Each structure stands twice: as C-alpha cells, then as structure tokens.
Amino acid sequence: MKFFILIFQILVDVQAVSDIIVTNAKVCTDMGKHYIERFDANPLELAIIISTCEGIVNPQYSGFGGGFLATIFNGYCATYNNSDPALVVNARERAPSNFFPNAGEFSEIGVPGTLKGFAMLYLMSQWMRVCGVQPKLEWKDLFTENIKLAETGWNETPHFKKNWHELGNAPHPFISIAEGKIINQALANFLEHIAIEGPYSCFYRPNGFFHSIVMSELLSVNSQISSNDILAYDVPARYADKNLCFNYTIIGSDLPGSGATFVLGCKIVEAAYGTLKTLTREERTLFMYHVLRYMYSLKPHLKSPNVQNKLQQIYGDATNIANHILNSFESAWNPKRIKKFGSFVIHENVRHKREHGTTNIVIRRGKFGITMTSTINNAWGSKLASSLGFFYNNQLKDFDDVGSPNEPRPNSTPQSSTSAMILYSKKMNPVLQIGAAGGDEIIGAIFNTFFNYIVNNMTLVNANKAPRCMPRYRNNVESVYCEKEINRALKKKFKDFGKKIVYATERFGGVTASSTFRNKAEAAFDERRDGSVYINPNSNFKAYVMLP
C-alpha cells in the first residue's frame, strides 16, 4: 500500500493599510506608482527604483558617485516570524586606506557606495520571503523605466536649473538638452549594463569593465582611492538602535548619521508636552528652538565613545533638560554651544562644520516602510564627471578637525546630519516616517516639521510649509538662523533677548514625510525642494505568511 502525505501550506493574507511614496521629483513618484500598480513592487525594490530616478533627475545631489543611509522597518517580520523588524543599511562613502585630508582638489572623493548598497537592498528583498514579503521583480527589471527616462529625457527641476551655474567650467560631457528635455545617454548605457550583469557589479570586481573606467578617472585627478579600496568596500546592514518616545519606538540613522539628535529632541518634547499646550505659539516655537540648541550641540560629539556610552543617560535626563528649558527660555542665553546635558557634561571642544546637499525619499506599503537619504555632498559633489554618467562625491569634506570625534581617518566614513527616521507602533505599523535633504540644515528642518505636527497640531503638509528657525554655529558661536517668513511676534521675542536674526537667503531644508498618526494617511514633500506624493489608502500589498 502506498501512502501519500499531503503537506498543506496555510497562508494568512495580511491586508495592508496604505501605500505612500514621497520624493523630491514628481517623475520619480510617478515611477514608483507605476511599479506598484503594474508589478506590486515591494518597498526595497521601490527604494532602488526611486533612488536611481532621483540620481537621474537631481544629479547635483545624489547618484552612483555617492552613497546613502536607509532605515528599514518590516512589521511583518515581527508579527509573523518573530524576528527583529528594524534595520539600517550604511552605503555611505568611505575614506581610502591611505587617506590624507586636504591633499589636493579631489582628495575628498570617498569610495562610492550607491551601487553596492542597491545590491544589499536587493539581497534583503530576497530574504524578506521568510516574513511573507515576496520579491516581485528581477534585478534587470528594476532599471527598465529609469533607462527610458535617461534616454528620452526629463524636464529640468527648478533646483537643477538653480545649481547648474555652480558647475562653472567643470566638464559635464554626458548631459545634453534636446527639445526641452535633459538627456543623459551615458547613464542610460551604464544602467543597461548594470541591469544585464546583475547585482554583483563589475564596478566592485577586479578587472571589471566599470572598475577599470572608474579607476582610470580617479587616477587621472590624483585621487587617493586605490583599486583595493573599491574592491574591499562592503555595505553593513545591522539591527537598528531602538528608543521609546510618545509610546512609539524610534529607529533611524545611527552613526554615521545623526538620528540620536532626533531621539533626544523627541524625548524632551514628550517630557514637556503637557506644559507646551498651555503656552502661546511663539513661546512654543522658542522652546523648540532651545531643544534644537541641545540637538545641534550633541551632534558633533556622537562619534565620541564616551558620548555613545552615555546616550541612554542623556536620554534619561530629558525631563530635567525639558524643565531647565521651560524655566529659562524666557531669559537671555549664552551663545556658546551647550555642554551640559542633564547630569552629563561634555568636555571636548569641537568645531561645528557645515555640510551640504542630499535627497530623501519615504516609501511605505502596509507594515513595511523605508526612509532613505542619498548624497554626493556639495552640489555636483566634487564636480568630477564620470564618463558613466554621474558625478563623483566629495563626501570626505564632512570630516571635522584632527583630534575631534569625527576626525579624518583612513577606511572610515565621516559623520553627517542624515536622520532618516521611522516611528512604529506596538501593532508593528510604521506610523511616522521623516527625513530631509539640506546638509547641516537636516536636523533643524526635520525637527521644525515634527514639532509643528505633534505639538502645534498642524496637518503634515502645513507643518512642512511653516517658516523655520534653527541655531547655526560658526566657530562654536550661535546665531539665530530663520526664514524671513516667521511672524513679527517671534521676531520681537528674539530681539527682546538681544538676538539678531540671520535670515536665510532662501528657504531651507527639504523634508519628506508620511504619517498615519491620526488614523488617516498623510504625506508631505517640501515645496522648498520640489517633489510630490502618492497615497493609496486601499493598498493591495499582501504578505503571505506560513502558520506554524
């Protein structure tokens, strides 16, 4: 007698809440929407597609010559596989093994990480099967629409036009304009090769075709990057640090990012929340400004082992810090940076250094969200154009002085203000995602939007539109840096404290954010930077999970 054993796989259909995409360019949002509606692409696949698009449309801010930090939350993993749902991927540019700062015009080019980072995201999309999230696209299919975009062209964005003059006489042979469209055929060719060869690109392989081109270009300008530096480049993905605020768990850009500053700011606001509701709008804004003083004062010390070991102590003193601000924010204050964080005192003297441009995208499908910040640093990075259709970064300018926690070191990644944040609920839903472009203005821009949304009870769109203020430090001396649209009452408050406001020449920061805090989907791009949003409150995204 033959016995037939039938094994049944029981699937649970988990209905998603909503699909949300927020980018810095409408064409990239529309591309993400296309891949959702036609292919049901998962968030990791969408991150590769949309980030590639951003590098095409805004090559002055990001692209294959730079890198990125991504914060990833997959609530399906926690719910159905009992695994950690929170990861951070560090594909930031890295200093070469023989790095010496200020050694020439192109000595600040770091080893590019974008393409290797995309390979990691693609590999992770395969791993997500264990959480019921199926990969929907082969590697080659991730680049189809972007190849078309680079070949057929796109309408220039206002920021592209504004930054174009900064190239000066630097050669940029791959960008052309035809019939009102900007075309990048070199990048289209590069993407075609990438699509065919798979995620393990010859960019990072010995004797690889792209590797040889990149090395030839870098050696021609006396870059310190060697072939071995590129071959040895890896992309770490690790579990994110987790902290609680407003009964939600915060994850975000750990080092080399500055997500810890957002955690501190959130905890201070949480501690003062009840009192803040009794204050006037201008008083609340002044409180927020003082919180930002703490956040910006903490940022340059985050690489210090002493500070890293004391972060939980600093967070634990958030109530004391909040009370100190509430008791003193109506008085004049010392313009030096803050050194005392509750019971912890920072003794190091560190110069605050200005950073430059980035792009940020937000993607969510159901319980699965990604906040991702990409950069090549300055507008157009190093201004060295590759024949492959992108600009090389100058990210190593983000190192601080020798002797500081963020001092220049071989094989290290400079710290940045990048804060790609996600707050998730006990039900494993990403309820708030926020990040920003804007270099050293990232921290201030994100926190202005967050504060307006949480404390001032604005819609997410209005919270993002509201005029911003933040402290800015030069040689450790603070100036009040605001957009000129702030109201007269707030201007008077700063004046009463003897503070002269330095008005921004243009509105600053480029925040992208999404939220379901208020039982509805909200999303906002920043009109200061261009962009668009896509919201589908009735998502078809599903996770199929095998029950034990």
XYZ file of C-alpha atoms in Angstrom:
548
model
C 0.000 0.000 0.000
C 1.270 3.423 -0.855
C 0.723 6.292 1.479
C 0.568 9.781 0.111
C 1.379 12.521 2.543
C -0.103 15.850 1.590
C 1.594 18.874 3.099
C -0.630 21.926 3.154
C 0.863 25.393 3.405
C -1.640 27.587 5.181
C -1.352 31.193 4.100
C -2.526 34.195 6.023
C -3.476 37.136 3.854
C -2.408 40.281 5.695
C -4.159 43.302 4.200
C -2.018 46.425 4.058
C -3.263 49.790 5.282
C -1.865 52.144 2.669
C 0.765 52.793 0.032
C 2.736 56.030 0.396
C 5.589 57.443 -1.678
C 7.222 60.840 -1.119
C 10.097 62.021 -3.312
C 11.900 65.160 -4.449
C 10.702 64.859 -8.063
C 7.244 64.133 -9.459
C 8.620 61.922 -12.218
C 10.156 59.663 -9.545
C 6.938 59.493 -7.519
C 5.034 58.612 -10.691
C 7.585 55.924 -11.491
C 7.112 54.378 -8.057
C 3.345 54.460 -8.524
C 3.757 52.704 -11.896
C 5.789 49.896 -10.330
C 3.219 49.469 -7.555
C 0.206 49.385 -9.839
C 1.742 47.206 -12.530
C 4.139 44.940 -10.621
C 3.114 45.229 -6.950
C 6.765 46.055 -6.162
C 7.831 45.786 -2.532
C 9.433 48.737 -0.672
C 13.023 47.507 -1.077
C 12.571 47.218 -4.834
C 10.908 50.634 -4.904
C 13.811 52.156 -2.970
C 16.268 51.068 -5.682
C 13.989 52.287 -8.474
C 13.145 55.665 -6.942
C 16.656 56.412 -5.689
C 18.023 55.687 -9.170
C 15.429 58.084 -10.582
C 16.426 60.790 -8.085
C 20.044 60.437 -9.212
C 18.985 60.946 -12.826
C 16.735 63.949 -12.241
C 18.823 65.581 -9.494
C 22.423 64.550 -10.290
C 23.628 67.582 -8.356
C 22.517 65.913 -5.102
C 22.832 62.134 -5.485
C 23.706 59.288 -7.808
C 26.068 56.383 -8.390
C 29.076 58.508 -7.470
C 27.828 58.881 -3.889
C 26.127 56.854 -1.190
C 23.106 56.546 1.097
C 21.768 55.626 4.520
C 18.496 53.701 4.724
C 16.287 52.955 7.722
C 14.078 49.920 7.111
C 11.110 48.664 9.101
C 9.190 45.494 8.213
C 6.402 44.896 10.693
C 5.510 41.600 9.033
C 8.803 40.127 10.270
C 7.997 40.937 13.896
C 4.385 39.799 13.681
C 4.769 36.541 11.795
C 8.400 35.489 12.011
C 9.275 36.805 15.482
C 12.384 38.465 14.082
C 13.738 41.977 14.525
C 11.806 44.286 12.177
C 14.240 47.213 12.204
C 17.414 47.511 10.127
C 19.768 50.247 8.999
C 21.861 49.990 5.838
C 25.029 52.059 5.611
C 26.099 52.569 1.997
C 27.858 55.853 2.677
C 31.113 56.860 1.017
C 34.284 55.703 2.745
C 37.775 57.158 3.046
C 40.531 55.260 1.208
C 43.121 53.252 3.120
C 45.831 55.880 2.581
C 43.561 58.891 3.119
C 45.172 62.176 3.999
C 42.922 65.275 4.114
C 43.487 68.382 2.008
C 45.900 66.565 -0.268
C 44.547 68.080 -3.465
C 41.413 69.224 -5.251
C 39.941 65.714 -5.475
C 41.327 64.233 -2.265
C 37.874 64.374 -0.628
C 36.305 61.835 -3.001
C 35.167 58.830 -0.971
C 34.679 55.300 -2.277
C 31.170 55.381 -3.836
C 28.644 53.086 -2.171
C 25.343 53.534 -4.006
C 25.519 50.559 -6.365
C 26.836 48.187 -3.689
C 24.068 49.456 -1.427
C 21.452 48.683 -4.078
C 22.815 45.137 -4.254
C 22.320 44.837 -0.487
C 18.725 46.117 -0.720
C 18.017 43.609 -3.493
C 19.502 40.763 -1.442
C 17.374 41.835 1.519
C 14.270 41.745 -0.686
C 15.013 38.050 -1.266
C 15.487 37.458 2.474
C 12.095 39.006 3.211
C 10.410 35.837 1.952
C 10.713 34.484 5.490
C 8.452 37.341 6.595
C 5.933 36.663 3.853
C 7.004 39.588 1.669
C 7.724 38.238 -1.776
C 10.170 39.779 -4.261
C 8.233 40.827 -7.337
C 10.949 41.948 -9.740
C 14.161 40.534 -11.100
C 17.217 42.758 -10.820
C 17.121 43.671 -14.515
C 13.525 44.881 -14.260
C 14.388 47.437 -11.589
C 16.089 49.685 -14.143
C 13.785 49.493 -17.180
C 11.892 52.748 -16.639
C 14.989 54.624 -15.493
C 16.839 53.629 -18.667
C 13.952 55.090 -20.664
C 13.994 58.242 -18.535
C 17.715 58.824 -19.045
C 17.372 58.175 -22.802
C 14.237 60.182 -23.555
C 14.907 62.962 -21.068
C 13.128 64.842 -18.321
C 12.075 68.414 -17.699
C 14.647 70.205 -15.593
C 13.668 70.840 -11.987
C 13.993 74.346 -10.514
C 16.806 73.121 -8.270
C 18.666 71.587 -11.208
C 18.423 74.911 -13.013
C 19.497 76.863 -9.922
C 22.521 74.641 -9.293
C 23.612 74.389 -12.924
C 25.692 77.565 -12.734
C 27.721 76.102 -9.846
C 29.377 73.702 -12.264
C 31.173 76.683 -13.758
C 33.723 75.477 -16.273
C 33.781 71.920 -14.927
C 33.291 69.479 -17.831
C 29.987 67.617 -17.902
C 30.039 65.780 -21.225
C 27.167 63.388 -20.544
C 24.325 65.893 -20.059
C 22.617 67.231 -23.180
C 19.406 69.120 -23.900
C 17.146 68.211 -26.813
C 13.657 69.566 -27.498
C 13.386 70.969 -23.996
C 14.404 67.682 -22.350
C 17.578 66.938 -20.388
C 19.106 63.676 -21.590
C 21.836 61.509 -20.071
C 22.645 58.810 -22.615
C 25.859 57.831 -20.830
C 23.911 56.979 -17.684
C 21.311 55.093 -19.737
C 24.126 52.948 -21.162
C 25.552 52.406 -17.672
C 22.145 51.316 -16.357
C 21.704 48.882 -19.246
C 24.980 47.174 -18.327
C 24.066 47.120 -14.634
C 20.686 45.560 -15.418
C 22.258 42.795 -17.509
C 25.139 41.845 -15.231
C 23.089 41.519 -12.032
C 23.562 42.885 -8.518
C 27.230 41.919 -8.216
C 28.508 44.680 -10.437
C 31.875 44.778 -12.161
C 32.110 48.233 -10.563
C 33.361 46.345 -7.481
C 35.103 43.388 -9.176
C 38.807 43.104 -10.083
C 39.419 43.683 -13.782
C 35.747 44.601 -14.154
C 34.912 46.892 -17.057
C 33.356 49.619 -14.895
C 36.006 49.168 -12.228
C 38.706 49.911 -14.797
C 36.890 53.023 -16.026
C 36.371 54.361 -12.515
C 39.982 53.752 -11.526
C 41.246 55.431 -14.693
C 39.114 58.505 -13.996
C 40.114 58.728 -10.342
C 43.816 58.253 -11.034
C 43.686 60.978 -13.687
C 42.894 63.549 -10.971
C 45.276 62.086 -8.361
C 42.502 60.741 -6.148
C 43.785 58.751 -3.174
C 41.347 55.894 -3.871
C 43.041 52.657 -4.910
C 41.631 49.641 -6.700
C 41.763 47.674 -3.442
C 39.720 50.367 -1.677
C 36.859 49.825 -4.124
C 37.201 46.031 -4.148
C 37.159 45.917 -0.332
C 34.118 48.180 0.002
C 31.227 46.473 1.782
C 27.778 47.573 2.925
C 26.926 46.731 6.525
C 23.291 46.094 7.403
C 22.558 45.832 11.106
C 19.700 45.941 13.537
C 18.705 49.479 14.415
C 19.005 51.028 17.856
C 15.550 51.425 19.394
C 14.215 54.057 21.781
C 10.736 54.915 23.030
C 9.009 58.272 22.643
C 5.278 59.057 22.911
C 4.699 55.287 23.322
C 6.204 54.640 19.900
C 9.548 53.071 19.056
C 12.006 55.284 17.181
C 14.575 53.899 14.785
C 16.785 55.936 12.497
C 20.154 56.804 11.097
C 22.663 55.587 13.637
C 26.288 56.515 13.033
C 27.497 57.772 10.623
C 24.104 59.512 10.700
C 22.730 61.733 13.457
C 19.429 60.070 14.306
C 20.372 60.249 18.002
C 19.723 64.001 17.928
C 16.119 63.379 16.858
C 15.664 60.846 19.663
C 16.853 63.412 22.210
C 14.605 66.115 20.757
C 11.561 63.842 20.766
C 12.129 62.824 24.384
C 12.496 66.448 25.528
C 9.250 67.390 23.773
C 7.497 64.360 25.258
C 8.595 65.405 28.753
C 7.291 68.958 28.272
C 4.213 68.120 26.201
C 1.577 68.939 28.817
C 3.099 72.322 29.626
C 3.675 73.189 25.974
C -0.068 73.060 25.354
C -0.522 75.971 27.798
C 1.972 78.253 26.030
C 1.445 80.667 23.168
C 2.522 79.684 19.675
C 5.584 81.954 19.874
C 6.555 80.555 23.291
C 6.305 77.021 21.943
C 8.498 77.950 18.975
C 11.069 79.457 21.310
C 11.021 76.222 23.340
C 11.559 74.254 20.129
C 14.497 76.494 19.250
C 16.146 75.709 22.592
C 15.607 71.985 22.065
C 17.412 72.375 18.748
C 20.307 74.024 20.585
C 20.715 70.786 22.539
C 20.371 68.676 19.409
C 22.954 70.644 17.424
C 25.312 70.758 20.397
C 25.152 66.960 20.730
C 25.644 66.186 17.041
C 29.431 66.770 16.634
C 30.151 64.533 19.642
C 28.197 61.482 18.533
C 31.291 59.650 17.307
C 32.936 60.003 20.710
C 32.929 56.620 22.516
C 32.381 58.479 25.780
C 29.200 60.109 24.447
C 27.984 56.923 22.750
C 28.277 55.094 26.064
C 26.279 57.825 27.793
C 23.473 58.320 25.253
C 20.930 56.414 27.330
C 21.878 58.534 30.342
C 21.383 61.691 28.256
C 18.007 60.440 27.001
C 17.069 59.560 30.581
C 17.710 63.162 31.605
C 15.252 64.505 29.003
C 12.776 65.535 31.720
C 15.443 67.542 33.547
C 16.504 69.174 30.278
C 12.872 69.980 29.432
C 12.313 71.555 32.846
C 15.501 73.586 32.519
C 14.340 74.949 29.155
C 10.840 75.719 30.479
C 12.325 77.600 33.429
C 14.798 79.621 31.378
C 13.634 80.042 27.778
C 12.164 83.479 28.538
C 15.631 84.722 29.533
C 18.697 85.664 27.507
C 21.078 82.773 26.887
C 24.766 82.198 26.278
C 25.535 81.930 22.536
C 28.122 79.207 23.120
C 27.154 75.636 22.347
C 25.669 73.597 25.187
C 27.920 71.230 27.123
C 25.671 70.130 29.991
C 23.021 67.540 29.120
C 21.223 66.943 32.385
C 23.776 65.274 34.649
C 26.240 64.568 31.835
C 28.829 67.152 30.805
C 30.745 67.062 27.519
C 34.244 68.471 27.942
C 35.531 68.182 24.372
C 35.780 71.307 22.252
C 34.600 70.550 18.738
C 34.109 72.918 15.846
C 30.725 72.778 14.138
C 31.235 72.245 10.434
C 28.761 72.924 7.655
C 27.550 70.123 5.383
C 25.791 70.256 2.045
C 23.073 68.760 -0.161
C 21.192 65.454 -0.166
C 17.901 63.898 -1.250
C 15.438 61.954 0.910
C 12.647 59.560 -0.019
C 9.903 57.928 2.031
C 8.221 54.673 0.992
C 5.561 52.657 2.777
C 3.476 49.654 1.832
C 1.362 48.330 4.691
C 3.601 47.425 7.634
C 6.757 47.838 5.541
C 8.489 51.219 5.344
C 11.811 52.728 4.248
C 13.233 56.197 4.846
C 16.363 56.732 2.760
C 18.762 59.663 2.397
C 21.212 59.802 -0.526
C 24.022 62.251 -1.195
C 27.157 63.251 -3.067
C 27.669 66.147 -0.571
C 28.201 69.538 -2.269
C 26.047 70.424 -5.250
C 27.586 68.278 -8.018
C 29.846 66.669 -5.399
C 33.487 67.055 -6.394
C 32.327 68.328 -9.828
C 34.305 65.482 -11.365
C 32.049 63.979 -14.026
C 32.346 60.286 -14.829
C 32.007 59.095 -18.420
C 29.464 56.646 -16.962
C 27.006 59.496 -16.451
C 27.290 60.610 -12.819
C 29.314 62.949 -10.604
C 31.792 61.738 -8.017
C 31.159 62.806 -4.430
C 33.322 64.954 -2.186
C 31.873 63.442 0.981
C 35.165 63.366 2.868
C 34.810 67.120 3.367
C 32.398 66.144 6.156
C 35.250 65.107 8.422
C 35.949 67.592 11.212
C 39.256 68.770 12.652
C 42.057 66.396 13.628
C 41.575 65.426 17.267
C 37.775 65.662 17.119
C 35.482 62.601 17.359
C 34.807 62.960 13.620
C 38.442 63.420 12.668
C 39.743 62.231 9.276
C 40.702 58.565 9.392
C 41.564 56.030 6.691
C 38.827 53.472 5.945
C 36.241 55.459 7.900
C 33.015 57.234 6.981
C 32.513 60.853 8.031
C 29.565 61.647 10.244
C 26.703 63.606 8.715
C 23.433 65.186 9.836
C 21.472 62.485 7.988
C 18.438 61.500 10.052
C 16.228 59.032 8.185
C 13.696 58.261 10.907
C 10.790 55.855 11.443
C 8.429 55.680 14.427
C 6.429 52.473 14.736
C 3.595 51.323 16.979
C 3.097 48.322 19.234
C 0.982 46.860 16.437
C 4.097 46.948 14.249
C 2.896 49.698 11.927
C 5.245 52.479 10.764
C 3.181 55.470 11.900
C 5.625 58.284 11.088
C 8.480 58.418 8.589
C 10.553 61.546 8.159
C 13.868 62.603 6.671
C 15.299 65.589 4.868
C 17.725 66.986 2.370
C 19.782 70.020 3.242
C 23.159 69.146 4.753
C 23.573 70.664 8.214
C 20.022 72.040 8.000
C 18.597 68.486 8.038
C 18.318 68.297 11.831
C 16.589 71.672 12.110
C 14.259 71.137 9.157
C 13.088 67.713 10.349
C 12.506 68.888 13.899
C 10.598 72.019 12.852
C 8.208 69.834 10.849
C 7.923 67.222 13.610
C 7.264 69.854 16.293
C 4.646 71.659 14.213
C 2.894 68.368 13.543
C 2.995 66.880 17.049
C 2.826 69.957 19.294
C 1.153 72.626 17.154
C -1.312 70.055 15.782
C -0.876 71.120 12.157
C -1.546 68.854 9.227
C 1.638 67.260 7.942
C 1.544 69.442 4.825
C 1.156 72.667 6.819
C 3.749 71.551 9.367
C 6.198 71.220 6.500
C 5.274 74.556 4.925
C 5.597 76.595 8.129
C 8.571 79.011 8.358
C 11.588 77.539 10.138
C 14.117 78.684 12.720
C 17.201 76.885 13.976
C 20.518 77.662 15.652
C 23.563 77.793 13.436
C 27.077 77.562 14.816
C 30.246 79.077 13.403
C 33.400 78.653 15.474
C 31.116 77.372 18.239
C 29.223 80.678 18.432
C 25.493 80.505 17.836
C 23.431 82.674 15.541
C 19.650 82.582 15.210
C 19.004 81.406 11.661
C 15.436 81.801 10.375
C 13.394 82.025 7.248
C 12.204 85.573 6.712
C 8.551 84.465 6.709
C 8.465 83.968 10.515
C 5.865 86.187 12.187
C 6.505 89.535 13.851
C 5.772 88.286 17.358
C 8.541 85.695 17.109
C 10.941 88.232 15.626
C 10.208 90.500 18.586
C 10.877 87.713 21.092
C 14.335 87.075 19.673
C 15.008 90.821 19.571
C 13.945 91.190 23.219
C 16.664 88.696 24.150
C 19.255 90.708 22.249
C 19.422 88.172 19.422
C 19.952 89.380 15.896
C 18.258 87.064 13.435
C 20.264 85.954 10.421
C 17.709 85.481 7.670
C 18.228 82.654 5.211
C 18.763 83.829 1.649
C 16.332 81.098 0.614
C 14.002 78.769 2.483
C 15.999 75.838 3.824
C 15.724 72.091 4.207
C 13.848 69.605 2.070
C 11.695 67.421 4.338
C 9.805 64.394 3.048
C 7.430 62.728 5.490
C 4.447 60.422 5.879
C 2.160 59.666 8.797
C -0.812 57.609 9.908
C -0.767 59.027 13.450
C -4.295 60.407 13.117
C -5.907 57.291 11.658
C -5.525 58.576 8.135
C -2.683 58.591 5.659
C -0.834 61.902 5.320
C 2.232 62.685 3.243
C 4.209 65.831 2.517
C 7.013 66.845 0.225
C 8.814 70.127 0.756
C 7.961 72.949 -1.616
C 11.391 74.378 -0.824
C 12.939 71.472 -2.733
C 10.263 70.253 -5.220
C 8.677 66.823 -5.186
C 5.329 65.077 -4.965
C 3.432 62.441 -3.015
C 1.427 59.340 -3.834
C -1.114 57.962 -1.372
C -3.255 54.903 -1.943
C -5.319 54.286 1.217
C -6.602 50.976 -0.157
C -3.410 49.109 -0.845
C -3.343 45.675 -2.446
C 0.003 44.869 -0.853
C -0.124 41.497 0.893
C 2.155 39.358 2.994
C 1.688 35.616 2.782
C 2.884 34.015 5.968
C 3.026 30.280 6.689
C 1.498 29.485 10.047
C 3.369 27.055 12.321
